[in-house]
Tab-separated table of C-alpha atoms in Angstrom:
chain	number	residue	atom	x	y	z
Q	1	UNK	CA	-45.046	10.740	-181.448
Q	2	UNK	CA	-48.990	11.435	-182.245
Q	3	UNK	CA	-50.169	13.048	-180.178
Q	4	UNK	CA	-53.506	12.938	-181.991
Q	5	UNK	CA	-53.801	9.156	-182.383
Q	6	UNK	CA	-52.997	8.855	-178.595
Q	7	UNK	CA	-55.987	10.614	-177.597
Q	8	UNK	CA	-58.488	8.249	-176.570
Q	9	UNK	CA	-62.113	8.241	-176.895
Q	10	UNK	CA	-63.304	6.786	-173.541
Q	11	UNK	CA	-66.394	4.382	-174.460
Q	12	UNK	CA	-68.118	5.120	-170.862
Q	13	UNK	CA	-68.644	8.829	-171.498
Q	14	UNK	CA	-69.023	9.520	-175.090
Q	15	UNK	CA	-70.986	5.992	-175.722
Q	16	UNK	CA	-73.515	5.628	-173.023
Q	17	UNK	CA	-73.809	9.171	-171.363
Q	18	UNK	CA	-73.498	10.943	-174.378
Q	19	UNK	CA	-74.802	9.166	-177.722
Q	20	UNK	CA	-77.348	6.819	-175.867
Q	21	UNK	CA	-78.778	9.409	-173.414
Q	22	UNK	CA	-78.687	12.340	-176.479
Q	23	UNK	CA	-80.795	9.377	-178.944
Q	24	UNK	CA	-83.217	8.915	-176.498
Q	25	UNK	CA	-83.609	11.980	-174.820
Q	26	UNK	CA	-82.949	14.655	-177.323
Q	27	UNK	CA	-84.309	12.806	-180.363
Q	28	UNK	CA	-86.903	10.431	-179.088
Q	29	UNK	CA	-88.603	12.293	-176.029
Q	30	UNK	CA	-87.589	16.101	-177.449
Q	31	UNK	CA	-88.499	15.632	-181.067
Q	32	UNK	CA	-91.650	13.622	-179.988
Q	33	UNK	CA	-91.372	10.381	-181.309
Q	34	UNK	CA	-91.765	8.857	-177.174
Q	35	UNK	CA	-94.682	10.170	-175.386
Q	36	UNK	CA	-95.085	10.348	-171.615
Q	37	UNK	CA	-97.921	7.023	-172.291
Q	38	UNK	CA	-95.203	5.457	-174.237
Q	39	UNK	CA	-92.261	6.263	-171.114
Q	40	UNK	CA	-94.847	4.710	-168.438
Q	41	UNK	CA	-95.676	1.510	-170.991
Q	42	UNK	CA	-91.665	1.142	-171.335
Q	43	UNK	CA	-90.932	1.639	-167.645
Q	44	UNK	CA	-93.626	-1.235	-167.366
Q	45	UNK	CA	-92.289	-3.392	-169.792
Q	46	UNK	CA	-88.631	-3.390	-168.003
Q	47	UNK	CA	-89.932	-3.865	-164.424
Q	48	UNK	CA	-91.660	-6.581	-165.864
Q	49	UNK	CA	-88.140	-8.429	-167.207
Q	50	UNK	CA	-86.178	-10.507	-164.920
Q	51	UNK	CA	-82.284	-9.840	-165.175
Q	52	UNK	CA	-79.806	-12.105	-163.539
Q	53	UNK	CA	-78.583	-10.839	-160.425
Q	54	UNK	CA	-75.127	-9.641	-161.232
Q	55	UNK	CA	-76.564	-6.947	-163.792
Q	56	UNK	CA	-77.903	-4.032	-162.030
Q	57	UNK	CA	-81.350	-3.165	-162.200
Q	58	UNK	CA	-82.370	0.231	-163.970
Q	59	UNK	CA	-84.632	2.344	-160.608
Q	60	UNK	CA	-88.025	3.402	-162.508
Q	61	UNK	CA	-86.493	6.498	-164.027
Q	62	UNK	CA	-88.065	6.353	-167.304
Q	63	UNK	CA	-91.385	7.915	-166.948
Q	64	UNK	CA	-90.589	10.592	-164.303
Q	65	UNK	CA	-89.382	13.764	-165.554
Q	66	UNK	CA	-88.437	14.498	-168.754
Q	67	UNK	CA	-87.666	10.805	-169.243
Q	68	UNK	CA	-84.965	8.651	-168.252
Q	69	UNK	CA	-84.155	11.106	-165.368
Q	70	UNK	CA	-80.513	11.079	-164.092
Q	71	UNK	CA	-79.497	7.720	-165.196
Q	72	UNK	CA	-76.011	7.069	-164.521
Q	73	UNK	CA	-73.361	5.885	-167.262
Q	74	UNK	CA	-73.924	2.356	-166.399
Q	75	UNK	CA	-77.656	2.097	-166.296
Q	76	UNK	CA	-77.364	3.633	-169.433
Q	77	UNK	CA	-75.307	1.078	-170.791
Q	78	UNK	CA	-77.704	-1.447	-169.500
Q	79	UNK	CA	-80.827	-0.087	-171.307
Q	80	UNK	CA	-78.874	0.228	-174.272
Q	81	UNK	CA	-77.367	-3.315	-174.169
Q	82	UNK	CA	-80.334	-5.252	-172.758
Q	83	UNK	CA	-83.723	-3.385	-172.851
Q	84	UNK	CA	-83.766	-0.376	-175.738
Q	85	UNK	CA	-84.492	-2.419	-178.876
Q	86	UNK	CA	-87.306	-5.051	-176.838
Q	87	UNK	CA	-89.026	-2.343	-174.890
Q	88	UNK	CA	-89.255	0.455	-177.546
Q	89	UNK	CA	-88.921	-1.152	-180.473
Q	90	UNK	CA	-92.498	-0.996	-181.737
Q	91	UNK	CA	-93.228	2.491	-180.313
Q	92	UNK	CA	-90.501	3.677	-182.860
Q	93	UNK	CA	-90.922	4.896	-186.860
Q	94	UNK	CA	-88.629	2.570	-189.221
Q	95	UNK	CA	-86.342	5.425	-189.427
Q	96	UNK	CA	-85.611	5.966	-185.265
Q	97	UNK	CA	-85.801	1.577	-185.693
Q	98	UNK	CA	-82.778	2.113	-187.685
Q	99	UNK	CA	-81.202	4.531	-185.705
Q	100	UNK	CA	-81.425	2.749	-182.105
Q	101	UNK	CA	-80.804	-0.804	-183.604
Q	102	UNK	CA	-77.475	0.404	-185.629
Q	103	UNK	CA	-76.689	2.037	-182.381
Q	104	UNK	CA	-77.217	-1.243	-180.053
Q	105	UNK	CA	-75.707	-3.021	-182.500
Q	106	UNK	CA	-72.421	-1.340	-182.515
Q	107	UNK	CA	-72.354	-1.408	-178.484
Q	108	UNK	CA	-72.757	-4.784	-178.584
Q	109	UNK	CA	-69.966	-5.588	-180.585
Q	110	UNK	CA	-67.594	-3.294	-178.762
Q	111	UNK	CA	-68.537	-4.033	-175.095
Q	112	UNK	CA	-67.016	-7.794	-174.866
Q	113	UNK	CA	-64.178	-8.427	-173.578
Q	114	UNK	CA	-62.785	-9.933	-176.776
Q	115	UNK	CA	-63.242	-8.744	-180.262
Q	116	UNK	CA	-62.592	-9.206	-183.555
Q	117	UNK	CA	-61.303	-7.401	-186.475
Q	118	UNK	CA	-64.621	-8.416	-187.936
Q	119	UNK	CA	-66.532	-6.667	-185.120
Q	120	UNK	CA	-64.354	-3.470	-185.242
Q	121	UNK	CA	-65.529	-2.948	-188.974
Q	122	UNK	CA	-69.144	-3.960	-188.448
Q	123	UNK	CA	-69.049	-1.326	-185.365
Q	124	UNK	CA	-67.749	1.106	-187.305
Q	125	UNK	CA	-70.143	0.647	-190.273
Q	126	UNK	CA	-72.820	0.207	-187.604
Q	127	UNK	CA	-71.795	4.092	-186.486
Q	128	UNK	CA	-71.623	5.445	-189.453
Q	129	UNK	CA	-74.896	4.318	-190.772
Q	130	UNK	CA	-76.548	5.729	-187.394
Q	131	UNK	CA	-74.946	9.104	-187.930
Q	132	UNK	CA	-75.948	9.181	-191.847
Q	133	UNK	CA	-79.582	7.927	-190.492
Q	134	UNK	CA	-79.417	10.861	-188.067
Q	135	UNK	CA	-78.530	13.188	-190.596
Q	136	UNK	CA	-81.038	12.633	-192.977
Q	137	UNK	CA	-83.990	12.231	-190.192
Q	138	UNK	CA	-83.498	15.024	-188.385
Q	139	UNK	CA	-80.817	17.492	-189.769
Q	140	UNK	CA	-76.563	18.014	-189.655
Q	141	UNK	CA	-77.562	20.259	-186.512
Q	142	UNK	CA	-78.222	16.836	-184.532
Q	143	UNK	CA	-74.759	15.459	-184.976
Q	144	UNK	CA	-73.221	15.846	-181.767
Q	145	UNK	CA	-69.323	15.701	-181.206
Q	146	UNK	CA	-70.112	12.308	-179.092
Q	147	UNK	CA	-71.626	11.134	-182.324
Q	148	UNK	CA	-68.398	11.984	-183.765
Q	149	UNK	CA	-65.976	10.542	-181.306
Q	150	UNK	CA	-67.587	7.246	-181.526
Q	151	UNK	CA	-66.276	6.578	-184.903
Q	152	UNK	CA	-63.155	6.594	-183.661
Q	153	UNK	CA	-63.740	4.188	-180.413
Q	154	UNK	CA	-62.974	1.152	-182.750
Q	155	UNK	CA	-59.674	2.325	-183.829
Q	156	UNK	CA	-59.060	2.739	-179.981
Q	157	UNK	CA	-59.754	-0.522	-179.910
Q	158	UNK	CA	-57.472	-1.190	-182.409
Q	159	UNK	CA	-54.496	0.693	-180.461
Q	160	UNK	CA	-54.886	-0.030	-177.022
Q	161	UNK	CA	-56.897	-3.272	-176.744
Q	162	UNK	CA	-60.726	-4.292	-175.392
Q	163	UNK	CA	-62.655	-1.308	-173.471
Q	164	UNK	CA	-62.607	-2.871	-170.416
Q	165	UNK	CA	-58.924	-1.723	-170.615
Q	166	UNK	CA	-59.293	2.183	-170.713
Q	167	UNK	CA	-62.795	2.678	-170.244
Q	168	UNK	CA	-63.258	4.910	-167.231
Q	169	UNK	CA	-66.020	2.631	-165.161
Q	170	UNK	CA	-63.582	1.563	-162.658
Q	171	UNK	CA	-62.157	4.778	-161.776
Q	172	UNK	CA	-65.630	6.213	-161.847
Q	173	UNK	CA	-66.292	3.511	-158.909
Q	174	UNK	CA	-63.868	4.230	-157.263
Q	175	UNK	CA	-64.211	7.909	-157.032
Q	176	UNK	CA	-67.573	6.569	-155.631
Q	177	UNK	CA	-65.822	4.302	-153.314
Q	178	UNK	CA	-63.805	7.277	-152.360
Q	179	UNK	CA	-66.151	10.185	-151.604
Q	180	UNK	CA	-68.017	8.014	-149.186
Q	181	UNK	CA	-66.717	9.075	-145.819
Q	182	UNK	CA	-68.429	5.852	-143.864
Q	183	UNK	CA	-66.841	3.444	-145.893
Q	184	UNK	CA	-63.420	4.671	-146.417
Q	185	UNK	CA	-62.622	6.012	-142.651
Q	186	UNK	CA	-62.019	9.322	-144.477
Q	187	UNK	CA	-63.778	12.509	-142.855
Q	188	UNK	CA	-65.042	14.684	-145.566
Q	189	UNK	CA	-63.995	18.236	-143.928
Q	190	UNK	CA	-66.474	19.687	-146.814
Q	191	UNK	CA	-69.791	19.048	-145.343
């Protein structure tokens, strides 16, 4: 029994709504290194790509707001795996460069459905360079427990197979599914 090793890191959560959204929106929009000009030329740049129609589109949340405005865990994880490094990779300094490409680098070799031992190490290499880039850039203070957590997401890997088995996506649809009174024939008595 370990009851620390069988704690699992769920990729969904600490991954996509909380290292992807905290780069962009707490490093890159809050410490200034995306302006509002350079949110609208990036929200241009994606309309402007043509994804294939089982990936879901991102809505134009980029520019409004603060940025990125209430993107959910999976439109996250589709700027981060298709769009971050093409759309903002020349509106970054070589140091955020470094930061965002370790960071897409390491999603993209632990989002497949099959991976290697190979991948595993290069993720976690890929991770820890991020959070020593982070470090030195912009201070201990902006290493987040997320940022933490996601060195361990590769031995999760390791112990309980590919993330599309324990990831929470599925259970976050169907919660959707769920707590939509039309489609399920269930009356929400809370309204």
């Amino acid at each position: 029994m370990d009851p620390i090793r069988f704690a699992v890191v769920d990729p969904m959560h600490c991954l996509f709504l909380g290292v992807a959204k905290w780069i962009i929106q707490s490093i890159f929009i809050k410490e200034k290194k995306l302006n509002s000009e350079q949110l609208r030329a990036a929200q241009i740049r994606m309309d402007n790509v043509q994804l294939p129609s089982d990936i879901g589109r991102i809505p134009p949340k980029i520019a409004i707001g603060e940025g990125f405005s209430k993107l959910t865990a999976d439109q996250w994880k589709t700027f981060i795996m298709i769009y971050a490094t093409t759309i903002l990779w020349d509106m970054l300094d070589d140091n955020n460069r470094k930061i965002l490409g370790h960071f897409v680098r390491a999603c993209n070799l632990l989002v497949v459905r099959f991976v290697t031992e190979d991948d595993l190490q290069e993720a976690q290499e890929r991770l820890r360079d991020m959070s020593i880039n982070i470090e030195r850039t912009y201070g201990p203070e902006f290493i987040t427990s997320n940022i933490h957590l996601s060195m361990h997401i590769p031995e999760c890997i390791r112990d309980y197979g590919s993330v599309y088995s324990f990831w929470l996506f599925p259970y976050e649809r169907l919660n959707g599914y769920i707590g939509k009174p039309h489609i399920s024939g269930v009356r929400n008595y809370n309204k």
